[in-house]
């Protein structure tokens, strides 16, 4: 059985009590409107945010990964990404946090904006492949796993006034623009504000 959850008609859905689990085949697609999950949420199928604002105000486990191409992942809850996720546009915002689980991968390849805390857990990987990755004021990107800077695009840039804390492995491709600059900064201090 296929289960497709689609918010493209611009509806607002508020889940106010209990926990909610999306299971089975298909994909949970949020392509318009505002969707709020105010208690525990779990998706055992891939999730996609493409133009919607999705508020996770309780704990959220996206075990099969997330595709964030436009719109915003927001809220006050702790969101954990499992599997393979892609972030090619849009933002992560709100007072909550996002974590890349051990064994999970987040590929970043577009103009994206981080305005909440993002942690790469031990065993997790964030692969920054292309685009402009902005870490906004008050946001922190913490690497306890692997932060791979694999972009060959001379226009690619990590920027912003947030902080980067490196407690893990930093990998930079030999042809990555300014890879030596990033590597020397990360090896000389654990916390970098940029």
mmCIF file with all atom_site columns, C-alpha atoms in Angstrom:
data_model
loop_
_atom_site.group_PDB
_atom_site.id
_atom_site.type_symbol
_atom_site.label_atom_id
_atom_site.label_alt_id
_atom_site.label_comp_id
_atom_site.label_asym_id
_atom_site.label_entity_id
_atom_site.label_seq_id
_atom_site.pdbx_PDB_ins_code
_atom_site.Cartn_x
_atom_site.Cartn_y
_atom_site.Cartn_z
_atom_site.occupancy
_atom_site.B_iso_or_equiv
_atom_site.pdbx_formal_charge
_atom_site.auth_seq_id
_atom_site.auth_comp_id
_atom_site.auth_asym_id
_atom_site.auth_atom_id
_atom_site.pdbx_PDB_model_num
ATOM 1   C CA . UNK A 1 1   ? 0.000  0.000  0.000  1.00 0.00 ? 1   UNK A CA 1
ATOM 2   C CA . UNK A 1 2   ? 1.295  3.434  -0.934 1.00 0.00 ? 2   UNK A CA 1
ATOM 3   C CA . UNK A 1 3   ? 0.777  6.338  1.438  1.00 0.00 ? 3   UNK A CA 1
ATOM 4   C CA . UNK A 1 4   ? 1.366  9.817  0.107  1.00 0.00 ? 4   UNK A CA 1
ATOM 5   C CA . UNK A 1 5   ? 0.733  12.673 2.498  1.00 0.00 ? 5   UNK A CA 1
ATOM 6   C CA . UNK A 1 6   ? 0.499  15.871 0.466  1.00 0.00 ? 6   UNK A CA 1
ATOM 7   C CA . UNK A 1 7   ? -0.085 19.417 1.739  1.00 0.00 ? 7   UNK A CA 1
ATOM 8   C CA . UNK A 1 8   ? -0.007 21.139 -1.668 1.00 0.00 ? 8   UNK A CA 1
ATOM 9   C CA . UNK A 1 9   ? -3.422 22.754 -1.215 1.00 0.00 ? 9   UNK A CA 1
ATOM 10  C CA . UNK A 1 10  ? -2.071 25.108 1.436  1.00 0.00 ? 10  UNK A CA 1
ATOM 11  C CA . UNK A 1 11  ? -3.815 23.582 4.431  1.00 0.00 ? 11  UNK A CA 1
ATOM 12  C CA . UNK A 1 12  ? -2.712 23.983 8.022  1.00 0.00 ? 12  UNK A CA 1
ATOM 13  C CA . UNK A 1 13  ? -2.700 20.741 9.972  1.00 0.00 ? 13  UNK A CA 1
ATOM 14  C CA . UNK A 1 14  ? -2.212 20.881 13.742 1.00 0.00 ? 14  UNK A CA 1
ATOM 15  C CA . UNK A 1 15  ? -1.566 17.674 15.632 1.00 0.00 ? 15  UNK A CA 1
ATOM 16  C CA . UNK A 1 16  ? -2.149 18.632 19.260 1.00 0.00 ? 16  UNK A CA 1
ATOM 17  C CA . UNK A 1 17  ? -1.911 15.415 21.278 1.00 0.00 ? 17  UNK A CA 1
ATOM 18  C CA . UNK A 1 18  ? -0.435 11.926 21.165 1.00 0.00 ? 18  UNK A CA 1
ATOM 19  C CA . UNK A 1 19  ? 2.246  10.796 18.743 1.00 0.00 ? 19  UNK A CA 1
ATOM 20  C CA . UNK A 1 20  ? 2.007  10.325 15.011 1.00 0.00 ? 20  UNK A CA 1
ATOM 21  C CA . UNK A 1 21  ? 3.916  7.840  12.850 1.00 0.00 ? 21  UNK A CA 1
ATOM 22  C CA . UNK A 1 22  ? 3.929  7.722  9.050  1.00 0.00 ? 22  UNK A CA 1
ATOM 23  C CA . UNK A 1 23  ? 4.791  4.179  7.976  1.00 0.00 ? 23  UNK A CA 1
ATOM 24  C CA . UNK A 1 24  ? 4.625  2.096  4.832  1.00 0.00 ? 24  UNK A CA 1
ATOM 25  C CA . UNK A 1 25  ? 5.667  2.893  1.291  1.00 0.00 ? 25  UNK A CA 1
ATOM 26  C CA . UNK A 1 26  ? 5.289  6.197  -0.492 1.00 0.00 ? 26  UNK A CA 1
ATOM 27  C CA . UNK A 1 27  ? 6.490  9.607  0.646  1.00 0.00 ? 27  UNK A CA 1
ATOM 28  C CA . UNK A 1 28  ? 5.322  12.287 3.045  1.00 0.00 ? 28  UNK A CA 1
ATOM 29  C CA . UNK A 1 29  ? 5.290  15.385 0.802  1.00 0.00 ? 29  UNK A CA 1
ATOM 30  C CA . UNK A 1 30  ? 4.746  18.897 2.168  1.00 0.00 ? 30  UNK A CA 1
ATOM 31  C CA . UNK A 1 31  ? 4.471  21.202 -0.841 1.00 0.00 ? 31  UNK A CA 1
ATOM 32  C CA . UNK A 1 32  ? 2.398  24.122 0.403  1.00 0.00 ? 32  UNK A CA 1
ATOM 33  C CA . UNK A 1 33  ? 0.817  25.742 3.403  1.00 0.00 ? 33  UNK A CA 1
ATOM 34  C CA . UNK A 1 34  ? 1.841  25.303 7.016  1.00 0.00 ? 34  UNK A CA 1
ATOM 35  C CA . UNK A 1 35  ? 1.932  21.968 8.802  1.00 0.00 ? 35  UNK A CA 1
ATOM 36  C CA . UNK A 1 36  ? 2.505  21.807 12.562 1.00 0.00 ? 36  UNK A CA 1
ATOM 37  C CA . UNK A 1 37  ? 3.337  18.707 14.582 1.00 0.00 ? 37  UNK A CA 1
ATOM 38  C CA . UNK A 1 38  ? 3.105  19.679 18.238 1.00 0.00 ? 38  UNK A CA 1
ATOM 39  C CA . UNK A 1 39  ? 3.968  16.284 19.763 1.00 0.00 ? 39  UNK A CA 1
ATOM 40  C CA . UNK A 1 40  ? 6.191  13.336 18.864 1.00 0.00 ? 40  UNK A CA 1
ATOM 41  C CA . UNK A 1 41  ? 6.387  12.591 15.152 1.00 0.00 ? 41  UNK A CA 1
ATOM 42  C CA . UNK A 1 42  ? 8.111  9.798  13.230 1.00 0.00 ? 42  UNK A CA 1
ATOM 43  C CA . UNK A 1 43  ? 8.345  9.131  9.495  1.00 0.00 ? 43  UNK A CA 1
ATOM 44  C CA . UNK A 1 44  ? 9.505  5.691  8.441  1.00 0.00 ? 44  UNK A CA 1
ATOM 45  C CA . UNK A 1 45  ? 9.083  6.717  4.798  1.00 0.00 ? 45  UNK A CA 1
ATOM 46  C CA . UNK A 1 46  ? 11.036 9.475  3.015  1.00 0.00 ? 46  UNK A CA 1
ATOM 47  C CA . UNK A 1 47  ? 9.809  13.007 3.697  1.00 0.00 ? 47  UNK A CA 1
ATOM 48  C CA . UNK A 1 48  ? 9.922  15.988 1.338  1.00 0.00 ? 48  UNK A CA 1
ATOM 49  C CA . UNK A 1 49  ? 9.531  19.714 2.057  1.00 0.00 ? 49  UNK A CA 1
ATOM 50  C CA . UNK A 1 50  ? 9.041  21.578 -1.228 1.00 0.00 ? 50  UNK A CA 1
ATOM 51  C CA . UNK A 1 51  ? 7.447  24.966 -0.597 1.00 0.00 ? 51  UNK A CA 1
ATOM 52  C CA . UNK A 1 52  ? 5.730  24.323 2.726  1.00 0.00 ? 52  UNK A CA 1
ATOM 53  C CA . UNK A 1 53  ? 6.530  25.493 6.241  1.00 0.00 ? 53  UNK A CA 1
ATOM 54  C CA . UNK A 1 54  ? 6.716  22.422 8.493  1.00 0.00 ? 54  UNK A CA 1
ATOM 55  C CA . UNK A 1 55  ? 6.855  23.072 12.242 1.00 0.00 ? 55  UNK A CA 1
ATOM 56  C CA . UNK A 1 56  ? 8.147  20.244 14.426 1.00 0.00 ? 56  UNK A CA 1
ATOM 57  C CA . UNK A 1 57  ? 7.353  21.399 17.975 1.00 0.00 ? 57  UNK A CA 1
ATOM 58  C CA . UNK A 1 58  ? 7.959  18.000 19.574 1.00 0.00 ? 58  UNK A CA 1
ATOM 59  C CA . UNK A 1 59  ? 10.637 15.418 18.871 1.00 0.00 ? 59  UNK A CA 1
ATOM 60  C CA . UNK A 1 60  ? 10.726 14.258 15.256 1.00 0.00 ? 60  UNK A CA 1
ATOM 61  C CA . UNK A 1 61  ? 12.517 11.259 13.760 1.00 0.00 ? 61  UNK A CA 1
ATOM 62  C CA . UNK A 1 62  ? 12.799 11.273 9.967  1.00 0.00 ? 62  UNK A CA 1
ATOM 63  C CA . UNK A 1 63  ? 14.339 7.826  9.733  1.00 0.00 ? 63  UNK A CA 1
ATOM 64  C CA . UNK A 1 64  ? 14.225 7.424  5.953  1.00 0.00 ? 64  UNK A CA 1
ATOM 65  C CA . UNK A 1 65  ? 15.645 10.865 5.196  1.00 0.00 ? 65  UNK A CA 1
ATOM 66  C CA . UNK A 1 66  ? 14.398 14.289 4.145  1.00 0.00 ? 66  UNK A CA 1
ATOM 67  C CA . UNK A 1 67  ? 14.490 16.187 0.869  1.00 0.00 ? 67  UNK A CA 1
ATOM 68  C CA . UNK A 1 68  ? 14.369 19.949 1.567  1.00 0.00 ? 68  UNK A CA 1
ATOM 69  C CA . UNK A 1 69  ? 14.266 21.876 -1.730 1.00 0.00 ? 69  UNK A CA 1
ATOM 70  C CA . UNK A 1 70  ? 12.274 24.994 -0.790 1.00 0.00 ? 70  UNK A CA 1
ATOM 71  C CA . UNK A 1 71  ? 10.175 26.122 2.114  1.00 0.00 ? 71  UNK A CA 1
ATOM 72  C CA . UNK A 1 72  ? 11.251 25.716 5.703  1.00 0.00 ? 72  UNK A CA 1
ATOM 73  C CA . UNK A 1 73  ? 11.787 23.131 8.423  1.00 0.00 ? 73  UNK A CA 1
ATOM 74  C CA . UNK A 1 74  ? 10.959 25.026 11.622 1.00 0.00 ? 74  UNK A CA 1
ATOM 75  C CA . UNK A 1 75  ? 9.701  24.657 15.159 1.00 0.00 ? 75  UNK A CA 1
ATOM 76  C CA . UNK A 1 76  ? 10.896 24.284 18.716 1.00 0.00 ? 76  UNK A CA 1
ATOM 77  C CA . UNK A 1 77  ? 11.473 20.523 18.702 1.00 0.00 ? 77  UNK A CA 1
ATOM 78  C CA . UNK A 1 78  ? 14.511 18.308 18.155 1.00 0.00 ? 78  UNK A CA 1
ATOM 79  C CA . UNK A 1 79  ? 14.534 16.785 14.649 1.00 0.00 ? 79  UNK A CA 1
ATOM 80  C CA . UNK A 1 80  ? 16.749 13.774 13.857 1.00 0.00 ? 80  UNK A CA 1
ATOM 81  C CA . UNK A 1 81  ? 17.571 12.892 10.253 1.00 0.00 ? 81  UNK A CA 1
ATOM 82  C CA . UNK A 1 82  ? 18.315 9.254  9.419  1.00 0.00 ? 82  UNK A CA 1
ATOM 83  C CA . UNK A 1 83  ? 19.104 7.631  6.085  1.00 0.00 ? 83  UNK A CA 1
ATOM 84  C CA . UNK A 1 84  ? 20.183 9.861  3.211  1.00 0.00 ? 84  UNK A CA 1
ATOM 85  C CA . UNK A 1 85  ? 18.858 13.429 3.099  1.00 0.00 ? 85  UNK A CA 1
ATOM 86  C CA . UNK A 1 86  ? 19.290 16.245 0.578  1.00 0.00 ? 86  UNK A CA 1
ATOM 87  C CA . UNK A 1 87  ? 19.108 19.994 1.159  1.00 0.00 ? 87  UNK A CA 1
ATOM 88  C CA . UNK A 1 88  ? 19.122 22.041 -2.039 1.00 0.00 ? 88  UNK A CA 1
ATOM 89  C CA . UNK A 1 89  ? 17.095 25.110 -1.033 1.00 0.00 ? 89  UNK A CA 1
ATOM 90  C CA . UNK A 1 90  ? 15.025 26.648 1.702  1.00 0.00 ? 90  UNK A CA 1
ATOM 91  C CA . UNK A 1 91  ? 15.870 26.977 5.361  1.00 0.00 ? 91  UNK A CA 1
ATOM 92  C CA . UNK A 1 92  ? 16.077 25.268 8.717  1.00 0.00 ? 92  UNK A CA 1
ATOM 93  C CA . UNK A 1 93  ? 14.885 27.754 11.333 1.00 0.00 ? 93  UNK A CA 1
ATOM 94  C CA . UNK A 1 94  ? 13.234 28.086 14.734 1.00 0.00 ? 94  UNK A CA 1
ATOM 95  C CA . UNK A 1 95  ? 14.335 27.576 18.300 1.00 0.00 ? 95  UNK A CA 1
ATOM 96  C CA . UNK A 1 96  ? 14.654 23.798 17.922 1.00 0.00 ? 96  UNK A CA 1
ATOM 97  C CA . UNK A 1 97  ? 17.576 21.739 16.671 1.00 0.00 ? 97  UNK A CA 1
ATOM 98  C CA . UNK A 1 98  ? 18.397 19.313 13.881 1.00 0.00 ? 98  UNK A CA 1
ATOM 99  C CA . UNK A 1 99  ? 20.752 16.327 14.199 1.00 0.00 ? 99  UNK A CA 1
ATOM 100 C CA . UNK A 1 100 ? 22.258 14.044 11.577 1.00 0.00 ? 100 UNK A CA 1
ATOM 101 C CA . UNK A 1 101 ? 22.129 10.579 13.160 1.00 0.00 ? 101 UNK A CA 1
ATOM 102 C CA . UNK A 1 102 ? 25.021 8.139  13.294 1.00 0.00 ? 102 UNK A CA 1
ATOM 103 C CA . UNK A 1 103 ? 25.189 6.393  9.915  1.00 0.00 ? 103 UNK A CA 1
ATOM 104 C CA . UNK A 1 104 ? 23.108 9.124  8.222  1.00 0.00 ? 104 UNK A CA 1
ATOM 105 C CA . UNK A 1 105 ? 24.156 11.478 5.405  1.00 0.00 ? 105 UNK A CA 1
ATOM 106 C CA . UNK A 1 106 ? 22.989 15.022 4.597  1.00 0.00 ? 106 UNK A CA 1
ATOM 107 C CA . UNK A 1 107 ? 24.015 16.232 1.113  1.00 0.00 ? 107 UNK A CA 1
ATOM 108 C CA . UNK A 1 108 ? 23.930 20.043 0.816  1.00 0.00 ? 108 UNK A CA 1
ATOM 109 C CA . UNK A 1 109 ? 23.928 21.373 -2.729 1.00 0.00 ? 109 UNK A CA 1
ATOM 110 C CA . UNK A 1 110 ? 22.249 24.734 -3.173 1.00 0.00 ? 110 UNK A CA 1
ATOM 111 C CA . UNK A 1 111 ? 21.615 28.084 -1.567 1.00 0.00 ? 111 UNK A CA 1
ATOM 112 C CA . UNK A 1 112 ? 20.468 27.174 1.933  1.00 0.00 ? 112 UNK A CA 1
ATOM 113 C CA . UNK A 1 113 ? 20.049 29.022 5.208  1.00 0.00 ? 113 UNK A CA 1
ATOM 114 C CA . UNK A 1 114 ? 20.629 27.552 8.675  1.00 0.00 ? 114 UNK A CA 1
ATOM 115 C CA . UNK A 1 115 ? 18.926 29.570 11.418 1.00 0.00 ? 115 UNK A CA 1
ATOM 116 C CA . UNK A 1 116 ? 18.809 26.891 14.130 1.00 0.00 ? 116 UNK A CA 1
ATOM 117 C CA . UNK A 1 117 ? 21.403 24.572 15.634 1.00 0.00 ? 117 UNK A CA 1
ATOM 118 C CA . UNK A 1 118 ? 22.531 21.644 13.473 1.00 0.00 ? 118 UNK A CA 1
ATOM 119 C CA . UNK A 1 119 ? 24.647 18.816 14.899 1.00 0.00 ? 119 UNK A CA 1
ATOM 120 C CA . UNK A 1 120 ? 26.455 16.127 12.952 1.00 0.00 ? 120 UNK A CA 1
ATOM 121 C CA . UNK A 1 121 ? 26.451 13.215 15.408 1.00 0.00 ? 121 UNK A CA 1
ATOM 122 C CA . UNK A 1 122 ? 29.392 10.823 15.708 1.00 0.00 ? 122 UNK A CA 1
ATOM 123 C CA . UNK A 1 123 ? 29.193 8.527  12.702 1.00 0.00 ? 123 UNK A CA 1
ATOM 124 C CA . UNK A 1 124 ? 27.037 11.019 10.742 1.00 0.00 ? 124 UNK A CA 1
ATOM 125 C CA . UNK A 1 125 ? 28.142 12.988 7.668  1.00 0.00 ? 125 UNK A CA 1
ATOM 126 C CA . UNK A 1 126 ? 27.314 16.371 6.144  1.00 0.00 ? 126 UNK A CA 1
ATOM 127 C CA . UNK A 1 127 ? 28.604 16.644 2.571  1.00 0.00 ? 127 UNK A CA 1
ATOM 128 C CA . UNK A 1 128 ? 28.635 20.274 1.400  1.00 0.00 ? 128 UNK A CA 1
ATOM 129 C CA . UNK A 1 129 ? 28.728 19.926 -2.391 1.00 0.00 ? 129 UNK A CA 1
ATOM 130 C CA . UNK A 1 130 ? 27.747 23.296 -3.884 1.00 0.00 ? 130 UNK A CA 1
ATOM 131 C CA . UNK A 1 131 ? 25.947 26.599 -3.401 1.00 0.00 ? 131 UNK A CA 1
ATOM 132 C CA . UNK A 1 132 ? 25.877 29.196 -0.653 1.00 0.00 ? 132 UNK A CA 1
ATOM 133 C CA . UNK A 1 133 ? 25.525 27.716 2.850  1.00 0.00 ? 133 UNK A CA 1
ATOM 134 C CA . UNK A 1 134 ? 24.588 30.539 5.240  1.00 0.00 ? 134 UNK A CA 1
ATOM 135 C CA . UNK A 1 135 ? 24.817 29.946 8.992  1.00 0.00 ? 135 UNK A CA 1
ATOM 136 C CA . UNK A 1 136 ? 22.724 32.747 10.481 1.00 0.00 ? 136 UNK A CA 1
ATOM 137 C CA . UNK A 1 137 ? 23.279 34.790 13.636 1.00 0.00 ? 137 UNK A CA 1
ATOM 138 C CA . UNK A 1 138 ? 22.745 32.684 16.759 1.00 0.00 ? 138 UNK A CA 1
ATOM 139 C CA . UNK A 1 139 ? 22.901 29.379 14.861 1.00 0.00 ? 139 UNK A CA 1
ATOM 140 C CA . UNK A 1 140 ? 25.644 26.799 15.426 1.00 0.00 ? 140 UNK A CA 1
ATOM 141 C CA . UNK A 1 141 ? 26.822 24.012 13.134 1.00 0.00 ? 141 UNK A CA 1
ATOM 142 C CA . UNK A 1 142 ? 28.505 21.406 15.377 1.00 0.00 ? 142 UNK A CA 1
ATOM 143 C CA . UNK A 1 143 ? 30.538 18.620 13.783 1.00 0.00 ? 143 UNK A CA 1
ATOM 144 C CA . UNK A 1 144 ? 30.991 15.514 15.943 1.00 0.00 ? 144 UNK A CA 1
ATOM 145 C CA . UNK A 1 145 ? 31.133 13.237 12.873 1.00 0.00 ? 145 UNK A CA 1
ATOM 146 C CA . UNK A 1 146 ? 32.346 14.116 9.385  1.00 0.00 ? 146 UNK A CA 1
ATOM 147 C CA . UNK A 1 147 ? 32.025 17.471 7.641  1.00 0.00 ? 147 UNK A CA 1
ATOM 148 C CA . UNK A 1 148 ? 33.018 16.981 3.994  1.00 0.00 ? 148 UNK A CA 1
ATOM 149 C CA . UNK A 1 149 ? 33.718 20.051 1.847  1.00 0.00 ? 149 UNK A CA 1
ATOM 150 C CA . UNK A 1 150 ? 33.590 18.478 -1.605 1.00 0.00 ? 150 UNK A CA 1
ATOM 151 C CA . UNK A 1 151 ? 32.481 21.400 -3.772 1.00 0.00 ? 151 UNK A CA 1
ATOM 152 C CA . UNK A 1 152 ? 34.509 22.195 -6.876 1.00 0.00 ? 152 UNK A CA 1
ATOM 153 C CA . UNK A 1 153 ? 32.385 25.278 -7.536 1.00 0.00 ? 153 UNK A CA 1
ATOM 154 C CA . UNK A 1 154 ? 34.398 28.513 -7.106 1.00 0.00 ? 154 UNK A CA 1
ATOM 155 C CA . UNK A 1 155 ? 31.133 30.306 -6.220 1.00 0.00 ? 155 UNK A CA 1
ATOM 156 C CA . UNK A 1 156 ? 30.411 27.908 -3.337 1.00 0.00 ? 156 UNK A CA 1
ATOM 157 C CA . UNK A 1 157 ? 30.775 29.507 0.061  1.00 0.00 ? 157 UNK A CA 1
ATOM 158 C CA . UNK A 1 158 ? 29.996 28.870 3.716  1.00 0.00 ? 158 UNK A CA 1
ATOM 159 C CA . UNK A 1 159 ? 29.093 32.236 5.123  1.00 0.00 ? 159 UNK A CA 1
ATOM 160 C CA . UNK A 1 160 ? 27.093 34.010 7.813  1.00 0.00 ? 160 UNK A CA 1
ATOM 161 C CA . UNK A 1 161 ? 27.559 35.235 11.345 1.00 0.00 ? 161 UNK A CA 1
ATOM 162 C CA . UNK A 1 162 ? 26.812 31.938 13.094 1.00 0.00 ? 162 UNK A CA 1
ATOM 163 C CA . UNK A 1 163 ? 29.359 29.538 14.587 1.00 0.00 ? 163 UNK A CA 1
ATOM 164 C CA . UNK A 1 164 ? 31.040 26.328 13.453 1.00 0.00 ? 164 UNK A CA 1
ATOM 165 C CA . UNK A 1 165 ? 32.306 23.979 16.173 1.00 0.00 ? 165 UNK A CA 1
ATOM 166 C CA . UNK A 1 166 ? 34.504 21.142 14.901 1.00 0.00 ? 166 UNK A CA 1
ATOM 167 C CA . UNK A 1 167 ? 34.979 18.126 17.184 1.00 0.00 ? 167 UNK A CA 1
ATOM 168 C CA . UNK A 1 168 ? 35.097 15.605 14.360 1.00 0.00 ? 168 UNK A CA 1
ATOM 169 C CA . UNK A 1 169 ? 36.687 14.970 10.988 1.00 0.00 ? 169 UNK A CA 1
ATOM 170 C CA . UNK A 1 170 ? 36.945 17.677 8.340  1.00 0.00 ? 170 UNK A CA 1
ATOM 171 C CA . UNK A 1 171 ? 37.465 16.465 4.786  1.00 0.00 ? 171 UNK A CA 1
ATOM 172 C CA . UNK A 1 172 ? 38.262 18.940 2.014  1.00 0.00 ? 172 UNK A CA 1
ATOM 173 C CA . UNK A 1 173 ? 38.715 17.942 -1.607 1.00 0.00 ? 173 UNK A CA 1
ATOM 174 C CA . UNK A 1 174 ? 42.083 18.982 -3.019 1.00 0.00 ? 174 UNK A CA 1
ATOM 175 C CA . UNK A 1 175 ? 40.316 21.164 -5.578 1.00 0.00 ? 175 UNK A CA 1
ATOM 176 C CA . UNK A 1 176 ? 37.880 22.688 -3.097 1.00 0.00 ? 176 UNK A CA 1
ATOM 177 C CA . UNK A 1 177 ? 38.206 26.480 -3.268 1.00 0.00 ? 177 UNK A CA 1
ATOM 178 C CA . UNK A 1 178 ? 39.949 27.843 -0.182 1.00 0.00 ? 178 UNK A CA 1
ATOM 179 C CA . UNK A 1 179 ? 40.220 24.341 1.314  1.00 0.00 ? 179 UNK A CA 1
ATOM 180 C CA . UNK A 1 180 ? 43.603 25.154 2.843  1.00 0.00 ? 180 UNK A CA 1
ATOM 181 C CA . UNK A 1 181 ? 42.169 28.242 4.547  1.00 0.00 ? 181 UNK A CA 1
ATOM 182 C CA . UNK A 1 182 ? 39.249 26.273 6.024  1.00 0.00 ? 182 UNK A CA 1
ATOM 183 C CA . UNK A 1 183 ? 41.479 23.370 7.068  1.00 0.00 ? 183 UNK A CA 1
ATOM 184 C CA . UNK A 1 184 ? 44.048 25.532 8.851  1.00 0.00 ? 184 UNK A CA 1
ATOM 185 C CA . UNK A 1 185 ? 41.360 27.439 10.746 1.00 0.00 ? 185 UNK A CA 1
ATOM 186 C CA . UNK A 1 186 ? 39.626 24.256 11.871 1.00 0.00 ? 186 UNK A CA 1
ATOM 187 C CA . UNK A 1 187 ? 42.864 22.616 12.976 1.00 0.00 ? 187 UNK A CA 1
ATOM 188 C CA . UNK A 1 188 ? 43.948 25.633 14.993 1.00 0.00 ? 188 UNK A CA 1
ATOM 189 C CA . UNK A 1 189 ? 40.711 26.206 16.926 1.00 0.00 ? 189 UNK A CA 1
ATOM 190 C CA . UNK A 1 190 ? 37.664 24.167 17.791 1.00 0.00 ? 190 UNK A CA 1
ATOM 191 C CA . UNK A 1 191 ? 35.157 26.997 17.487 1.00 0.00 ? 191 UNK A CA 1
ATOM 192 C CA . UNK A 1 192 ? 35.023 29.237 14.469 1.00 0.00 ? 192 UNK A CA 1
ATOM 193 C CA . UNK A 1 193 ? 32.759 32.240 14.134 1.00 0.00 ? 193 UNK A CA 1
ATOM 194 C CA . UNK A 1 194 ? 32.363 33.539 10.625 1.00 0.00 ? 194 UNK A CA 1
#
